[in-house]
Coordinates of N, CA and C in Angstrom, one line a residue:
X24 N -4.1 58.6 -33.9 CA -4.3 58.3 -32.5 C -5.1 57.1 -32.3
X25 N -5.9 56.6 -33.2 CA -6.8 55.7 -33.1 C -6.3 54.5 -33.4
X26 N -5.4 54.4 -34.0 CA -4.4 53.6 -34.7 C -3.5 53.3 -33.6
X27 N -3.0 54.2 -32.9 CA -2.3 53.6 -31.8 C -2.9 53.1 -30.7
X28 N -4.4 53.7 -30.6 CA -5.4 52.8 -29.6 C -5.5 51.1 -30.0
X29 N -5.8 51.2 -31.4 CA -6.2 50.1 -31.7 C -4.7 48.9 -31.4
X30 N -3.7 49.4 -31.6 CA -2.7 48.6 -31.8 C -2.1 48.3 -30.2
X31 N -2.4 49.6 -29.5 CA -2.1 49.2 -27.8 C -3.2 47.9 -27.2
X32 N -4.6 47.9 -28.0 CA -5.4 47.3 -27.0 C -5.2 45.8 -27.9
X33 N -5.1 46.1 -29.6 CA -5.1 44.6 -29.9 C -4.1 43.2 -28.8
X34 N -2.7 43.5 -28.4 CA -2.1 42.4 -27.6 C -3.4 41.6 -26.4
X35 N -3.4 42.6 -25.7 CA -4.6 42.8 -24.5 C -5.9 41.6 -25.4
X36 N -6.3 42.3 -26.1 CA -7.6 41.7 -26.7 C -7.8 40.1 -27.1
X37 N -6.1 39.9 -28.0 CA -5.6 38.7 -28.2 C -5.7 37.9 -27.2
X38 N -5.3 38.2 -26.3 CA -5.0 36.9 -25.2 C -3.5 36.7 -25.2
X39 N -2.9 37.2 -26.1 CA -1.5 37.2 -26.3 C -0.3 37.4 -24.7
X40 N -0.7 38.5 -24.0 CA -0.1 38.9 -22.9 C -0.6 38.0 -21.6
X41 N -1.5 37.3 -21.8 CA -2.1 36.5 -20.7 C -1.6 35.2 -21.0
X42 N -1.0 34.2 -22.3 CA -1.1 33.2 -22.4 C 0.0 32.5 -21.4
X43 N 1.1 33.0 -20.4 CA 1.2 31.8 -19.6 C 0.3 31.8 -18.6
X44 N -0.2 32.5 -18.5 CA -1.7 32.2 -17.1 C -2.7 31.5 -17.5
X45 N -3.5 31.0 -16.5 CA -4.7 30.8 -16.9 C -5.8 31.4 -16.4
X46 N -7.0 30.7 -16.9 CA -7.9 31.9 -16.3 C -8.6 31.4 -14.8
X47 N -8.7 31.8 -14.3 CA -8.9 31.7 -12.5 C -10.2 30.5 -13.0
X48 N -9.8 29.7 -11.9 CA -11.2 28.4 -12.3 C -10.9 27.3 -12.4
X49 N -9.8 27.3 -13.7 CA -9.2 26.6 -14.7 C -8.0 25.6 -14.6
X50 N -7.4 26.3 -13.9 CA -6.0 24.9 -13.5 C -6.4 24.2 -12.4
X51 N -7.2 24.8 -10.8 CA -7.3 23.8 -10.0 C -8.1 22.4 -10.2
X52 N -8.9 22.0 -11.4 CA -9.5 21.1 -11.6 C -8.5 20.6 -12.3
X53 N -7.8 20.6 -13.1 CA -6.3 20.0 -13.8 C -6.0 19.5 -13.1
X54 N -5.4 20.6 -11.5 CA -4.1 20.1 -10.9 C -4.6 18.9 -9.9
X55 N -5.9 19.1 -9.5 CA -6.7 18.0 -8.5 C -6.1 16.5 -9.9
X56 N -6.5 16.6 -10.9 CA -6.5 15.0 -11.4 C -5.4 14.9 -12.0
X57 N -4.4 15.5 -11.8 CA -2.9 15.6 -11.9 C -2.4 14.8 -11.0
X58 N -2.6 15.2 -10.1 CA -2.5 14.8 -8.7 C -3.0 13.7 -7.8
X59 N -4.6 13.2 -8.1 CA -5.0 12.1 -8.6 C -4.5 11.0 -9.4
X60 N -4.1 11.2 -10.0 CA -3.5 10.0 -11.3 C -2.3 9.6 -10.7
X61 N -1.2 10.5 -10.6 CA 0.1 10.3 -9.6 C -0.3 9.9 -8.5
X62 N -1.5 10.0 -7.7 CA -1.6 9.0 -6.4 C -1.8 8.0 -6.8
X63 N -2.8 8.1 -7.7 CA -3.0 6.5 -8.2 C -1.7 5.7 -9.0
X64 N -1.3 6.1 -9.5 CA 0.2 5.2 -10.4 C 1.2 5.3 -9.1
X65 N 1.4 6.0 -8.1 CA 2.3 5.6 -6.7 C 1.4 4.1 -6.1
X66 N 0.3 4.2 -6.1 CA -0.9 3.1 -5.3 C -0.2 2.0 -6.1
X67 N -0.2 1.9 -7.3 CA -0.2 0.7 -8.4 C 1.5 0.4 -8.5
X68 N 1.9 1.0 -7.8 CA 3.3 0.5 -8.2 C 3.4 -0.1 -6.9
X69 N 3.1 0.4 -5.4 CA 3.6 0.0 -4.2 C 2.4 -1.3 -4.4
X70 N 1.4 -1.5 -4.8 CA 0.7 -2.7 -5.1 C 1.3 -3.9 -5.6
X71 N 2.1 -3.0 -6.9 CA 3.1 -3.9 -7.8 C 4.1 -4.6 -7.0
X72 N 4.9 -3.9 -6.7 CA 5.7 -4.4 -5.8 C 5.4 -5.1 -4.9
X73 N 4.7 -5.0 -3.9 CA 4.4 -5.9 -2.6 C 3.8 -7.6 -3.6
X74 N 3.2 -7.7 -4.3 CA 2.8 -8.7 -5.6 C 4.2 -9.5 -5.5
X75 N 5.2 -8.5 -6.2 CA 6.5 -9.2 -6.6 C 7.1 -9.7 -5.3
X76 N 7.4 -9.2 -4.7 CA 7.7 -9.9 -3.0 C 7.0 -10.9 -2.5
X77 N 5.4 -10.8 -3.2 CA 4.8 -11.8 -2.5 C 4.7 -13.4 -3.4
X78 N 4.9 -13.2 -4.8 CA 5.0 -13.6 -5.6 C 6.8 -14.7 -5.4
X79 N 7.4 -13.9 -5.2 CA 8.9 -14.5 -5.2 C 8.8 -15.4 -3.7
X80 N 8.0 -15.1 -2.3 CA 7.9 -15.7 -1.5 C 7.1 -16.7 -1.2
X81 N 6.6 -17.1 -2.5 CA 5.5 -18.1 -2.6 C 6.6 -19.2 -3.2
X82 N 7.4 -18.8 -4.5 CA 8.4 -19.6 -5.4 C 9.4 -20.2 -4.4
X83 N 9.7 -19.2 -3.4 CA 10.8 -19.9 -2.9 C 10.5 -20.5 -1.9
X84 N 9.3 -20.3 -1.3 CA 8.9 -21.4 0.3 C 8.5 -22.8 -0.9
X85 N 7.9 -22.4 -2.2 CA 7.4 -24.3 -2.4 C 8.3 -24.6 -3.2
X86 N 9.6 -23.7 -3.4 CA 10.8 -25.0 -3.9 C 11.1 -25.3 -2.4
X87 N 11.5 -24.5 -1.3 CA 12.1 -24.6 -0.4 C 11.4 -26.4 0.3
X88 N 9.7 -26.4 0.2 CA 9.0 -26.8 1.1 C 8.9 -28.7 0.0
X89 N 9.4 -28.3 -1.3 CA 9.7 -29.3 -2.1 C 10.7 -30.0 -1.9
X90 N 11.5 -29.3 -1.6 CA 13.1 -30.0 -1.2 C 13.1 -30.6 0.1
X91 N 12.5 -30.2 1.2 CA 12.9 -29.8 2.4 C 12.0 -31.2 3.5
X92 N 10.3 -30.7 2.3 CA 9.1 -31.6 3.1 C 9.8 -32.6 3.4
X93 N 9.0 -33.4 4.6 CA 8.9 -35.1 4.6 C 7.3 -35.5 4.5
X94 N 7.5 -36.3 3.9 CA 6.1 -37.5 3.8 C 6.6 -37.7 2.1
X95 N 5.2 -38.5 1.4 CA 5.2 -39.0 0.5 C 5.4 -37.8 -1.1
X96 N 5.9 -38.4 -1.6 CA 6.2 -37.1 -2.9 C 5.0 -37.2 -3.3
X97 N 3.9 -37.8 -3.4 CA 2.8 -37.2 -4.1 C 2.3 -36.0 -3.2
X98 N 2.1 -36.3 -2.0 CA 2.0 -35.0 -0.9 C 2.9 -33.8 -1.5
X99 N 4.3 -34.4 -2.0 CA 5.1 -33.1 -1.5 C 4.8 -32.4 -3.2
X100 N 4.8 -33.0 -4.5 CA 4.0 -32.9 -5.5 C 3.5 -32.1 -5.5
X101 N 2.0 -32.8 -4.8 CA 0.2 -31.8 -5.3 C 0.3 -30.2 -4.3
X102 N 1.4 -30.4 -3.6 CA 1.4 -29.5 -3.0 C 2.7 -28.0 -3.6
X103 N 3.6 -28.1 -4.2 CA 4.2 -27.9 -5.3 C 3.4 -27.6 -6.6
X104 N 2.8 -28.1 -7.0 CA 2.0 -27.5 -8.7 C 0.6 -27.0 -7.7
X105 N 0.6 -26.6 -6.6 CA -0.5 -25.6 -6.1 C -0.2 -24.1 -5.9
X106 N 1.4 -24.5 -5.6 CA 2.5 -23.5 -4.6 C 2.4 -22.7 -6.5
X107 N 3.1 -23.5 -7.9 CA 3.2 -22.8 -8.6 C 2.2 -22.4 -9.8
X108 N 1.0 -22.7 -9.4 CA 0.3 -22.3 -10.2 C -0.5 -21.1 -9.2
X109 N -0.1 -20.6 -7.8 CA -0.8 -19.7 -7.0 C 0.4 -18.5 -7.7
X110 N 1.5 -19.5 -8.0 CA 2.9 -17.7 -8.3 C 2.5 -17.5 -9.7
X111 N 1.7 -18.3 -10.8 CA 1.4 -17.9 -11.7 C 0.0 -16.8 -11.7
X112 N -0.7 -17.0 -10.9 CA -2.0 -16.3 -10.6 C -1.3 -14.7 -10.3
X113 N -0.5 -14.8 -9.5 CA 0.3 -13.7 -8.5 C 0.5 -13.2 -9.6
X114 N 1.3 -13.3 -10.6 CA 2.3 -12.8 -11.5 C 1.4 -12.1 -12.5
X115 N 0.1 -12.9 -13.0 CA -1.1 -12.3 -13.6 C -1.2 -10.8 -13.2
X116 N -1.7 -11.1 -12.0 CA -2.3 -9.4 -11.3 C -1.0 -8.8 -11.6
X117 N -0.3 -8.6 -11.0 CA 1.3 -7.5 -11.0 C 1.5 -7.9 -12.4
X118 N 1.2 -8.7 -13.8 CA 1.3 -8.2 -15.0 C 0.3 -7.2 -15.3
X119 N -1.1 -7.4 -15.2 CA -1.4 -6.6 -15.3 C -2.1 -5.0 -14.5
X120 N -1.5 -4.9 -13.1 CA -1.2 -3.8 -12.4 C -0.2 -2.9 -13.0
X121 N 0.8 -3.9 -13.8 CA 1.7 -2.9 -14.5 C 1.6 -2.3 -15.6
X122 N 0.7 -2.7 -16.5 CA -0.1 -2.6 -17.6 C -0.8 -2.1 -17.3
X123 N -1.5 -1.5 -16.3 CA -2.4 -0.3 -15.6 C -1.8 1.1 -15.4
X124 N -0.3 0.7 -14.9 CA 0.0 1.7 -14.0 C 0.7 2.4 -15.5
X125 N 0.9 1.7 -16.1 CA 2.1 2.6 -17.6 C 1.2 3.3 -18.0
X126 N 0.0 3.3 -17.8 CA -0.8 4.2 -19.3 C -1.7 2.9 -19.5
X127 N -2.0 1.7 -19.8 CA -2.3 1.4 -20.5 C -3.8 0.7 -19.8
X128 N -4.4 0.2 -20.9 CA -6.3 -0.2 -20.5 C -6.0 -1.8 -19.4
X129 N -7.0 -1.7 -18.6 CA -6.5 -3.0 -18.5 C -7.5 -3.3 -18.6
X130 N -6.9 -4.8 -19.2 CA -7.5 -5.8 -20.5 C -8.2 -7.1 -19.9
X131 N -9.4 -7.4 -20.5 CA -10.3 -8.5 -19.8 C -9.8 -9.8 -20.0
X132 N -8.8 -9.9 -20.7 CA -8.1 -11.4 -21.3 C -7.5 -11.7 -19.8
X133 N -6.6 -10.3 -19.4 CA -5.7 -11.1 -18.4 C -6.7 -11.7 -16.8
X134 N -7.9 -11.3 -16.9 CA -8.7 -11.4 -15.5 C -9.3 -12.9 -15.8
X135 N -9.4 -13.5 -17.2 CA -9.9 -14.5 -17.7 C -9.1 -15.6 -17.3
X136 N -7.5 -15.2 -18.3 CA -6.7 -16.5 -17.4 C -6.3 -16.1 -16.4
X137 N -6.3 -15.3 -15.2 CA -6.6 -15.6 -13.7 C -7.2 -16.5 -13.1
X138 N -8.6 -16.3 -14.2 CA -9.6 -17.0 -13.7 C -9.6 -18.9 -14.0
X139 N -9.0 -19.0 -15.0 CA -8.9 -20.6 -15.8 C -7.6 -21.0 -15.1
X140 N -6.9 -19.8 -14.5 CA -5.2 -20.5 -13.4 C -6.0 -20.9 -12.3
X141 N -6.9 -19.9 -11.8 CA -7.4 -20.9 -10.5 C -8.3 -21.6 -10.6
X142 N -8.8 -22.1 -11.7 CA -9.9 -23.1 -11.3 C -9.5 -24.0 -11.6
X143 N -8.4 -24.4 -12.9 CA -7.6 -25.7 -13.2 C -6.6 -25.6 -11.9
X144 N -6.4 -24.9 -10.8 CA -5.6 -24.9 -9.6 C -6.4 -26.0 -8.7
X145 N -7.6 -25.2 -8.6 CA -8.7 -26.3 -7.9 C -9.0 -27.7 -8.4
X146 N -8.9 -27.9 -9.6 CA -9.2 -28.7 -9.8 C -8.4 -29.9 -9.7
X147 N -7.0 -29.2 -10.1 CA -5.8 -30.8 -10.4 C -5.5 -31.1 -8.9
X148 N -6.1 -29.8 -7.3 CA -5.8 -29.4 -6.1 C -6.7 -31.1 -5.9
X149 N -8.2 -31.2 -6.2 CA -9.3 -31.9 -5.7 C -8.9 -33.2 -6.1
X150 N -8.6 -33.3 -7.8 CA -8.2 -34.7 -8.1 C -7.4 -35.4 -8.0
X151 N -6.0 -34.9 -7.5 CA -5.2 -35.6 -7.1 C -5.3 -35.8 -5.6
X152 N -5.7 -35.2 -4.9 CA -6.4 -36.0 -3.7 C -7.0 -36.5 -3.6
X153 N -8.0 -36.8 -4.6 CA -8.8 -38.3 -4.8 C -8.1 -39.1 -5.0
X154 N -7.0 -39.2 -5.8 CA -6.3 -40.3 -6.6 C -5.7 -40.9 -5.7
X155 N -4.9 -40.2 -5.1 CA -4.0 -40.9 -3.8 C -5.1 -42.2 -3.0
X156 N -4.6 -43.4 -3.3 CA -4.8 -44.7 -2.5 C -5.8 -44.2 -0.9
X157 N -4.9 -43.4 -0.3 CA -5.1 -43.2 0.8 C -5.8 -42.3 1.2
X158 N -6.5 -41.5 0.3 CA -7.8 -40.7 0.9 C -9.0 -41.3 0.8
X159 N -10.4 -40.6 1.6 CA -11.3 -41.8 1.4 C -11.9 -41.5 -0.2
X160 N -12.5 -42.5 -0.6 CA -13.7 -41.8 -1.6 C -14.2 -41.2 -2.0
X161 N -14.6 -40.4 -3.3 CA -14.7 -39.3 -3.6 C -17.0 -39.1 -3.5
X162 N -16.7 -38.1 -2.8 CA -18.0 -37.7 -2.3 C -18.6 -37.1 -3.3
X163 N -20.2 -37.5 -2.9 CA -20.9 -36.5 -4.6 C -21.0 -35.0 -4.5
X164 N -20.8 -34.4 -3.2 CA -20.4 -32.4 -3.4 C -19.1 -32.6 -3.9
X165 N -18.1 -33.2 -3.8 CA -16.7 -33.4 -4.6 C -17.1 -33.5 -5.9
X166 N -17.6 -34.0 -6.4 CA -17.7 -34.5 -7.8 C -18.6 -33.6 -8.6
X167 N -19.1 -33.0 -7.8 CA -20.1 -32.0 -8.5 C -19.2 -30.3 -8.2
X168 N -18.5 -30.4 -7.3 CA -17.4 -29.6 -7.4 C -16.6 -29.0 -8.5
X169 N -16.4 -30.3 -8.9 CA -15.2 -30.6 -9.7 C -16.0 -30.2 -11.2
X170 N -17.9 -30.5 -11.4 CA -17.8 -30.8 -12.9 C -18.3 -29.2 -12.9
X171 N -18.6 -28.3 -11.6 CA -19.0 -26.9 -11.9 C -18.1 -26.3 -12.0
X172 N -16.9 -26.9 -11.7 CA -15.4 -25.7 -11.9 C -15.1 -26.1 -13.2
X173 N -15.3 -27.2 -13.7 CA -14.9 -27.4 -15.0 C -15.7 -26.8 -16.2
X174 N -17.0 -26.5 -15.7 CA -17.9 -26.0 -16.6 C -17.4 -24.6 -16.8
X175 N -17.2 -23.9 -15.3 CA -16.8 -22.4 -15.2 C -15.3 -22.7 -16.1
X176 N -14.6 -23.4 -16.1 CA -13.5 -23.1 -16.4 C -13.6 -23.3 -18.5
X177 N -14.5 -24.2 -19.0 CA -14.7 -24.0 -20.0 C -15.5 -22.9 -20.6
X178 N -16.5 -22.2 -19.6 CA -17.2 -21.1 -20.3 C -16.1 -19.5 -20.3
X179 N -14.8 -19.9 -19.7 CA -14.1 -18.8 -19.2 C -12.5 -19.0 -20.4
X180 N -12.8 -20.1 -20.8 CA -12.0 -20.3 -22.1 C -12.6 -19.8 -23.7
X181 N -14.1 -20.6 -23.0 CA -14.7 -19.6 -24.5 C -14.3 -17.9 -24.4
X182 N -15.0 -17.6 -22.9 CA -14.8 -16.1 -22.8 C -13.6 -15.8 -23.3
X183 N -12.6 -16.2 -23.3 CA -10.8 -15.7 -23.5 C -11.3 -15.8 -25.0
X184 N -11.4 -16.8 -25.5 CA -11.4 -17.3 -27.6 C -12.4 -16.0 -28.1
X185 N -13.6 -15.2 -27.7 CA -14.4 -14.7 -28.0 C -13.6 -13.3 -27.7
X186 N -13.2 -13.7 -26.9 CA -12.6 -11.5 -26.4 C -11.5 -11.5 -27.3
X187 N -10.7 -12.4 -27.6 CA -9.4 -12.6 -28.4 C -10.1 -12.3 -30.2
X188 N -10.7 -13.0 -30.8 CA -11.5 -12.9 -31.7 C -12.3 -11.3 -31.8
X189 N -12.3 -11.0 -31.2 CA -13.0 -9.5 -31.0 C -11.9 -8.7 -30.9
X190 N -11.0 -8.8 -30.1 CA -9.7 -8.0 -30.5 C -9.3 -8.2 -31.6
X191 N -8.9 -9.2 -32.7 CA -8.6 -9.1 -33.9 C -9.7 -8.2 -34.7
X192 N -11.1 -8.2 -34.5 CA -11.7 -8.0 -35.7 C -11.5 -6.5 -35.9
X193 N -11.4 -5.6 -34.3 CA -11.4 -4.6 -34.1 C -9.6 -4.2 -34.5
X194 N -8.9 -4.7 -34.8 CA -7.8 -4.4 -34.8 C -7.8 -4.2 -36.8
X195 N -8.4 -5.5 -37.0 CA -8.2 -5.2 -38.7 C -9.3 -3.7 -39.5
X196 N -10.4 -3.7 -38.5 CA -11.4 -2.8 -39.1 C -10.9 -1.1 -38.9

């Protein structure tokens, strides 16, 4: 008889009869960041997207505004390699929003050349407005503009060479 106690209560004891449940407590903290994550990867997609719309509506107003402008082609130009180096910055984020949203880390390389697309943006933005004949002379906050974006933009290249270099070492060790 003891023998059939023991063998009625062993299942019970196991946890065997219980294992599709869980134990009270236990799943609503799961299902809260279940649930969380899917709001977040819904956020990062409808992010994504509005990017790509906004990204394609940048490409096609400065071919549009290339073809279309009147005045001098260096106007229509500097204004053009502004239009596409802003859809390159665009395209940055929504590359890596989507590299977020799959699962994956997002990575300090891609925030870096964001950062070296817009400041060589600013910069070829400032000096070819200098260049042009017809603007006045270049002012000394212009010039000093120009050599602190270039500084930022070389210490943000080392930054890329040093995080790239560090991702290899960690990759081989």
């Amino acid at each position: 008889m003891s023998g059939d106690m023991h063998g009625a209560n062993t299942p019970s004891s196991s946890g065997s009869s219980d294992a599709g449940t869980a134990l009270p407590g236990h799943d609503g903290p799961d299902a809260v960041i279940r649930l969380l994550v899917n709001l977040e990867h819904v956020l990062l997609y409808i992010v994504a997207f509005g990017l790509l719309v906004v990204g394609a509506a940048v490409l096609v107003s400065s071919t549009a505004s290339a073809i279309l402008q009147h005045g001098s082609w260096t106007g229509r130009l500097i204004t053009s390699v502004e239009r596409i180096l802003l859809f390159l910055i665009i395209m940055e984020i929504f590359i890596t929003i989507l590299t977020h949203a799959r699962g994956g880390r997002i990575q300090l390389e891609f925030f870096i050349v964001i950062g070296v697309i817009a400041l060589v943006r600013h910069i070829l933005s400032v000096v070819v407005r200098l260049t042009i004949p017809t603007s006045p002379p270049a002012s000394r906050p212009q010039l000093w503009d120009l050599a602190v974006d270039a500084g930022a933009a070389f210490v943000l290249v080392v930054a890329l060479a040093i995080a790239r270099w560090s991702a290899r070492r960690t990759d081989v060790a």
